[in-house]
Amino acid sequence: MNHKKKLYIETYGCQMNFSDSEIIGSVMINNNYELTNKISEADIIFINTCSVRDNAEQRVRKKLKELNAQKKNNPHLKIGILGCMAERLKSKLFEEEKIIDIIAGPDAYRYLPDLMTTVESGQKAVNVLLSAEETYADINPVKFGDNKVSAFISIMRGCQNFCSYCVVPYTRGKERSRNPQTIINEANDLFKQGYREVTLLGQNVNSYNWKEEDNVNFAQLLEKVALVNPQLRVRFATSHPKDISDELLQTIAKYENICKAIHLPVQSGSTRVLELMNRKYTRQSYINRIEAIRKFIPGCAISTDIITGFCGETEDDHKQTLSLMKWAAYDFAFMFKYSERKGTIAADKFKDDIPDETKGRRLKEIIELQQKLSKESNLKDIGKTFRVLVEGVSKKSDQKLSGRNSQNKVAVFPKKEFKPGDYVNVKIIECTSATLIGEAINN
Ligand code: 5AD
Ligand code: SF4
């Protein structure tokens, strides 16, 4: 019998990377490999990496150290570094980390079986070529998610916004959109398999633009996916504040199954810092977009990303970030200390001059404020009833189910007869800063 080699994939970084790992899995399965979720029994380990902050890279380095022992026990074990860190450091990684056999950038996943052939012949293999066209449109990704209810669909790749702090345009190359028909087919297939929620992914989905045959922009794509089935929820990430259009907001408002949650990374509340970051919007124009969201989509949740301690950030700039957070009353936020990345515009032009201690203190203030805002936002939901899509059993109690409402808030409630994939009306009775707690009513 033909023994299939076992592949284990570990993923770091963003949702896009998790979606890429599903493409990688699919490419390998189609070439006679099988997937395992036990790292100890793997013949091949792929680590899909992230470069966005230094600590993301440090975690990968630590993982490689741990793998040293496994490789000593099993000299046939092959280890691949894939994704953004592979693209950033290229074959230099072979010198720095001796146990690596394969280096493959984000546009090289189609060639992984060829790279494996080279490696099986005893050599090291690398492909870090970026492409202006690759979207993996024809590859049907295997689904790794821990529920069979919600899935990611990658709709575009790359980024060319060149925010001054960001490594992504260098690691993921030019922006390109995927053929809309392949996106709709994937959403249809997922629905038929029982999935009830898809999240459309891109670095900046607002600039999705398919120019062949008929022209399709993001608002139009979102509408097409919403029309796949009213029982299929649609989410998307990430939006850039500079080009979130009224047309898009109207489309979100028009369809019940397009979720009322927008992730709109602000990064800083100070126009001066936003300019240094090359974000191409001001504090005021960001405020205007939030006002537009509130006008077109009442009850829409808004979440954000914030970087604290960017080059030259003053106490006043920091206070402006805090005041904007309060004004926006974000429901949720990802918050980070600025981490200088080699090769970016900020690393070349500005000094990373905010002491780590100051960055830490500002981050703490930002996190504390956000916790308060999240709690206040959840408290306002007490007494309201939401349509919750059940994802699975609650982590804290097997007598409870956990799911999300349209606003992307997690809600838990007693199990009764419900199962994953059901829509349940849940009345909220209490909350923490992270979770709504309720009970099912009139289903
Ligand atoms: N340092 C810290 N955070 C960063 N991000 C991107 N680049 C950096 C960096 N150099 C954050 C931004 C972005 C999120 C994905 O990661 O907030 O929106
Ligand atoms: Fe995702 Fe950016 Fe990290 Fe690459 S560097 S994995 S694009 S967050």
Tab-separated table of N, CA and C in Angstrom, residues 246 290-298:
chain	number	residue	atom	x	y	z
A	246	ASP	N	-20.176	54.926	0.944
A	246	ASP	CA	-21.596	54.930	1.321
A	246	ASP	C	-22.312	53.775	0.629
A	290	ILE	N	-17.348	57.142	10.723
A	290	ILE	CA	-18.109	56.470	11.793
A	290	ILE	C	-19.516	57.048	11.863
A	291	GLU	N	-19.614	58.375	11.671
A	291	GLU	CA	-20.955	58.976	11.675
A	291	GLU	C	-21.799	58.405	10.544
A	292	ALA	N	-21.164	58.170	9.401
A	292	ALA	CA	-21.904	57.582	8.265
A	292	ALA	C	-22.366	56.164	8.610
A	293	ILE	N	-21.502	55.396	9.271
A	293	ILE	CA	-21.902	54.029	9.668
A	293	ILE	C	-23.114	54.099	10.594
A	294	ARG	N	-23.037	54.991	11.574
A	294	ARG	CA	-24.147	55.109	12.538
A	294	ARG	C	-25.448	55.552	11.853
A	295	LYS	N	-25.287	56.384	10.821
A	295	LYS	CA	-26.481	56.877	10.107
A	295	LYS	C	-27.101	55.764	9.246
A	296	PHE	N	-26.270	55.081	8.466
A	296	PHE	CA	-26.817	54.077	7.541
A	296	PHE	C	-27.180	52.757	8.240
A	297	ILE	N	-26.401	52.399	9.283
A	297	ILE	CA	-26.597	51.075	9.910
A	297	ILE	C	-26.738	51.237	11.426
A	298	PRO	N	-27.897	51.652	11.888
A	298	PRO	CA	-28.061	51.798	13.337
A	298	PRO	C	-27.804	50.446	14.025
